[in-house]
């Protein structure tokens, strides 16, 4: 004989409890995931003030980049202009130097003509000497026009910038007085083109007494 079991619902309770617990865990997991997502979103979001500051910095950076490029182009143009200026100046100086040489040579041609005439002359020796002296003065005048002039020597005090002492001689003259010019020196303007080679005095007081006795 079969016994009918009364189904009072107690058999379903364990299964329903598991399902409810499962749903609760899923809801908690979902809430936790949503919470983390919100936190991550909050972290990623940049405040408006920082956004504006970044934009301003980017604009400033772009402006500086543009200014840098403009300065670079200006520098390159100035450098090219300066190189062109140096080249033109060099050419002008070369042309001026060549022109100056031509003018000097033209001035010297008459001196050369007079020298040729003097060498060809067989007349009186005194007249020949007079002619050579005239040529010499003519030559000096031409050189003086270019800025060349002789350096004073004999009787002057020795100047190492303009004189070169080759000999020293005991003398009654003050120390370093130039006694003799061995080779003439020249100035070009105020620049020493060639120093004078000279003999200078080495002061000797005994010579002063000897000279007074004479």
Tab-separated table of C-alpha atoms in Angstrom:
chain	number	residue	atom	x	y	z
A	1	UNK	CA	0.000	0.000	0.000
A	2	UNK	CA	1.414	3.378	-0.967
A	3	UNK	CA	1.720	6.105	1.580
A	4	UNK	CA	0.989	9.549	0.212
A	5	UNK	CA	3.575	12.136	1.400
A	6	UNK	CA	2.204	15.479	2.293
A	7	UNK	CA	4.171	18.174	0.481
A	8	UNK	CA	4.242	21.026	2.972
A	9	UNK	CA	6.922	22.994	1.136
A	10	UNK	CA	9.800	22.040	3.400
A	11	UNK	CA	11.588	20.203	0.578
A	12	UNK	CA	11.976	23.476	-1.469
A	13	UNK	CA	13.467	25.595	1.320
A	14	UNK	CA	17.135	24.671	0.909
A	15	UNK	CA	17.058	25.315	-2.831
A	16	UNK	CA	15.270	28.643	-2.436
A	17	UNK	CA	17.738	29.702	0.262
A	18	UNK	CA	20.716	29.031	-2.006
A	19	UNK	CA	19.160	30.993	-4.808
A	20	UNK	CA	18.408	33.943	-2.546
A	21	UNK	CA	21.960	33.866	-1.183
A	22	UNK	CA	23.304	33.704	-4.743
A	23	UNK	CA	21.241	36.710	-5.780
A	24	UNK	CA	22.438	38.658	-2.759
A	25	UNK	CA	26.074	37.922	-3.591
A	26	UNK	CA	25.562	38.903	-7.232
A	27	UNK	CA	23.911	42.158	-6.173
A	28	UNK	CA	26.772	42.891	-3.799
A	29	UNK	CA	29.311	42.140	-6.511
A	30	UNK	CA	27.438	44.370	-8.967
A	31	UNK	CA	27.270	47.192	-6.430
A	32	UNK	CA	30.972	46.818	-5.711
A	33	UNK	CA	31.786	46.890	-9.423
A	34	UNK	CA	29.622	49.972	-9.896
A	35	UNK	CA	31.298	51.607	-6.931
A	36	UNK	CA	34.751	50.922	-8.339
A	37	UNK	CA	33.663	52.193	-11.739
A	38	UNK	CA	32.422	55.426	-10.154
A	39	UNK	CA	35.675	55.830	-8.228
A	40	UNK	CA	37.712	55.185	-11.400
A	41	UNK	CA	35.585	57.641	-13.305
A	42	UNK	CA	36.064	60.234	-10.609
A	43	UNK	CA	39.814	59.685	-10.719
A	44	UNK	CA	39.906	60.045	-14.523
A	45	UNK	CA	37.817	63.156	-14.618
A	46	UNK	CA	39.910	66.378	-14.574
A	47	UNK	CA	38.568	69.388	-12.717
A	48	UNK	CA	37.602	72.327	-14.988
A	49	UNK	CA	40.277	74.576	-13.458
A	50	UNK	CA	43.047	72.117	-14.342
A	51	UNK	CA	41.669	71.697	-17.849
A	52	UNK	CA	41.755	75.439	-18.431
A	53	UNK	CA	45.292	75.643	-17.059
A	54	UNK	CA	46.469	72.848	-19.373
A	55	UNK	CA	44.852	74.526	-22.357
A	56	UNK	CA	46.530	77.823	-21.452
A	57	UNK	CA	49.899	76.079	-21.154
A	58	UNK	CA	49.431	74.374	-24.511
A	59	UNK	CA	48.590	77.712	-26.116
A	60	UNK	CA	51.659	79.311	-24.516
A	61	UNK	CA	53.837	76.433	-25.702
A	62	UNK	CA	52.552	76.808	-29.255
A	63	UNK	CA	53.223	80.551	-29.106
A	64	UNK	CA	56.772	79.971	-27.874
A	65	UNK	CA	57.394	77.439	-30.624
A	66	UNK	CA	56.243	79.968	-33.217
A	67	UNK	CA	58.432	82.701	-31.715
A	68	UNK	CA	61.416	80.337	-31.672
A	69	UNK	CA	60.940	79.586	-35.356
A	70	UNK	CA	60.665	83.302	-36.152
A	71	UNK	CA	63.860	84.067	-34.208
A	72	UNK	CA	65.663	81.237	-35.968
A	73	UNK	CA	64.654	82.521	-39.388
A	74	UNK	CA	65.688	86.067	-38.426
A	75	UNK	CA	69.083	84.789	-37.254
A	76	UNK	CA	69.634	82.866	-40.481
A	77	UNK	CA	68.749	85.952	-42.555
A	78	UNK	CA	71.081	88.160	-40.497
A	79	UNK	CA	73.883	85.651	-40.817
A	80	UNK	CA	73.468	85.480	-44.579
A	81	UNK	CA	73.388	89.299	-44.799
A	82	UNK	CA	76.559	89.547	-42.687
A	83	UNK	CA	78.386	87.020	-44.859
A	84	UNK	CA	77.374	89.003	-47.952
A	85	UNK	CA	78.562	92.211	-46.272
A	86	UNK	CA	81.953	90.689	-45.454
A	87	UNK	CA	82.331	89.471	-49.026
A	88	UNK	CA	81.442	92.901	-50.471
A	89	UNK	CA	83.781	94.660	-48.031
A	90	UNK	CA	86.640	92.315	-48.915
A	91	UNK	CA	86.089	92.938	-52.614
A	92	UNK	CA	85.926	96.705	-52.095
A	93	UNK	CA	89.144	96.686	-50.076
A	94	UNK	CA	90.893	94.648	-52.718
A	95	UNK	CA	89.692	97.024	-55.412
A	96	UNK	CA	90.734	100.046	-53.326
A	97	UNK	CA	94.163	98.535	-52.699
A	98	UNK	CA	94.608	97.827	-56.379
A	99	UNK	CA	93.475	101.355	-57.209
A	100	UNK	CA	95.839	102.800	-54.612
A	101	UNK	CA	98.755	100.885	-56.071
A	102	UNK	CA	97.939	102.162	-59.543
A	103	UNK	CA	97.861	105.765	-58.303
A	104	UNK	CA	101.191	105.338	-56.507
A	105	UNK	CA	102.796	103.793	-59.574
A	106	UNK	CA	101.542	106.663	-61.720
A	107	UNK	CA	103.135	109.100	-59.253
A	108	UNK	CA	106.424	107.205	-59.367
A	109	UNK	CA	106.687	107.067	-63.155
A	110	UNK	CA	108.100	110.631	-63.440
A	111	UNK	CA	110.768	109.683	-60.864
A	112	UNK	CA	111.678	106.693	-62.999
A	113	UNK	CA	111.883	108.936	-66.092
A	114	UNK	CA	114.217	111.368	-64.312
A	115	UNK	CA	116.428	108.539	-63.090
A	116	UNK	CA	116.764	107.233	-66.630
A	117	UNK	CA	117.734	110.697	-67.856
A	118	UNK	CA	120.255	111.088	-65.053
A	119	UNK	CA	121.858	107.739	-65.833
A	120	UNK	CA	122.053	108.638	-69.514
A	121	UNK	CA	123.703	111.995	-68.750
A	122	UNK	CA	127.485	112.322	-69.246
A	123	UNK	CA	127.740	116.005	-68.343
A	124	UNK	CA	129.324	117.805	-65.428
A	125	UNK	CA	129.499	115.686	-62.215
A	126	UNK	CA	128.132	118.522	-60.112
A	127	UNK	CA	125.160	118.937	-62.395
A	128	UNK	CA	124.640	115.182	-62.340
A	129	UNK	CA	124.697	115.191	-58.501
A	130	UNK	CA	122.283	118.103	-58.437
A	131	UNK	CA	119.938	116.211	-60.744
A	132	UNK	CA	120.061	113.073	-58.573
A	133	UNK	CA	119.312	115.130	-55.451
A	134	UNK	CA	116.339	116.667	-57.216
A	135	UNK	CA	115.052	113.184	-58.093
A	136	UNK	CA	115.563	112.074	-54.497
A	137	UNK	CA	113.511	115.004	-53.138
A	138	UNK	CA	110.813	114.317	-55.713
A	139	UNK	CA	110.662	110.714	-54.610
A	140	UNK	CA	110.441	111.668	-50.930
A	141	UNK	CA	107.605	114.100	-51.637
A	142	UNK	CA	105.612	111.400	-53.367
A	143	UNK	CA	106.139	109.017	-50.461
A	144	UNK	CA	105.188	111.740	-47.973
A	145	UNK	CA	101.870	112.170	-49.776
A	146	UNK	CA	101.099	108.518	-49.052
A	147	UNK	CA	101.782	109.049	-45.316
A	148	UNK	CA	105.398	107.856	-45.258
A	149	UNK	CA	107.904	109.950	-43.280
A	150	UNK	CA	111.419	109.367	-41.871
A	151	UNK	CA	111.895	108.697	-38.152
A	152	UNK	CA	113.995	111.373	-36.385
A	153	UNK	CA	117.158	109.801	-35.002
A	154	UNK	CA	120.432	111.621	-34.265
A	155	UNK	CA	120.217	113.699	-31.081
A	156	UNK	CA	116.900	112.113	-30.089
A	157	UNK	CA	116.391	109.962	-27.009
A	158	UNK	CA	116.249	106.258	-27.815
A	159	UNK	CA	112.668	105.016	-28.317
A	160	UNK	CA	112.344	101.195	-28.474
A	161	UNK	CA	109.122	101.596	-30.443
A	162	UNK	CA	110.920	103.470	-33.244
A	163	UNK	CA	114.617	102.723	-32.880
A	164	UNK	CA	116.720	99.584	-32.725
A	165	UNK	CA	120.054	99.916	-30.930
A	166	UNK	CA	122.861	98.162	-32.797
A	167	UNK	CA	125.814	99.683	-30.908
A	168	UNK	CA	126.522	101.405	-27.584
A	169	UNK	CA	129.378	103.851	-27.260
A	170	UNK	CA	130.737	105.643	-24.169
A	171	UNK	CA	129.845	109.288	-24.483
A	172	UNK	CA	129.455	112.553	-22.637
A	173	UNK	CA	125.921	112.703	-24.025
A	174	UNK	CA	123.037	111.660	-21.737
A	175	UNK	CA	122.351	107.955	-21.463
A	176	UNK	CA	120.602	106.458	-24.518
A	177	UNK	CA	121.007	109.563	-26.666
A	178	UNK	CA	121.225	108.515	-30.334
A	179	UNK	CA	124.717	109.320	-31.605
A	180	UNK	CA	124.474	107.966	-35.134
A	181	UNK	CA	121.875	106.610	-37.536
A	182	UNK	CA	123.110	103.446	-39.223
A	183	UNK	CA	119.989	102.874	-41.299
A	184	UNK	CA	117.052	105.216	-41.700
A	185	UNK	CA	113.664	104.163	-40.352
A	186	UNK	CA	110.222	105.229	-41.574
A	187	UNK	CA	106.741	105.817	-40.188
A	188	UNK	CA	103.553	105.142	-42.085
A	189	UNK	CA	101.165	107.538	-40.421
A	190	UNK	CA	101.899	106.909	-36.746
A	191	UNK	CA	102.857	103.265	-37.265
A	192	UNK	CA	106.513	102.231	-37.362
A	193	UNK	CA	106.985	100.757	-40.807
A	194	UNK	CA	110.691	100.119	-40.255
A	195	UNK	CA	112.686	101.068	-37.127
A	196	UNK	CA	115.861	103.123	-37.376
A	197	UNK	CA	119.075	101.216	-36.731
A	198	UNK	CA	121.128	103.428	-34.430
A	199	UNK	CA	124.169	103.790	-32.181
A	200	UNK	CA	123.327	105.059	-28.687
A	201	UNK	CA	125.312	106.756	-25.930
A	202	UNK	CA	126.473	104.989	-22.790
A	203	UNK	CA	127.005	107.935	-20.464
A	204	UNK	CA	130.551	108.158	-19.049
A	205	UNK	CA	131.164	110.985	-16.546
A	206	UNK	CA	134.916	110.782	-17.173
A	207	UNK	CA	134.316	111.820	-20.751
A	208	UNK	CA	132.391	114.870	-19.525
A	209	UNK	CA	135.431	116.008	-17.502
A	210	UNK	CA	137.777	115.336	-20.416
A	211	UNK	CA	135.604	117.372	-22.736
A	212	UNK	CA	135.559	120.312	-20.307
A	213	UNK	CA	139.371	120.241	-20.069
A	214	UNK	CA	139.603	120.426	-23.828
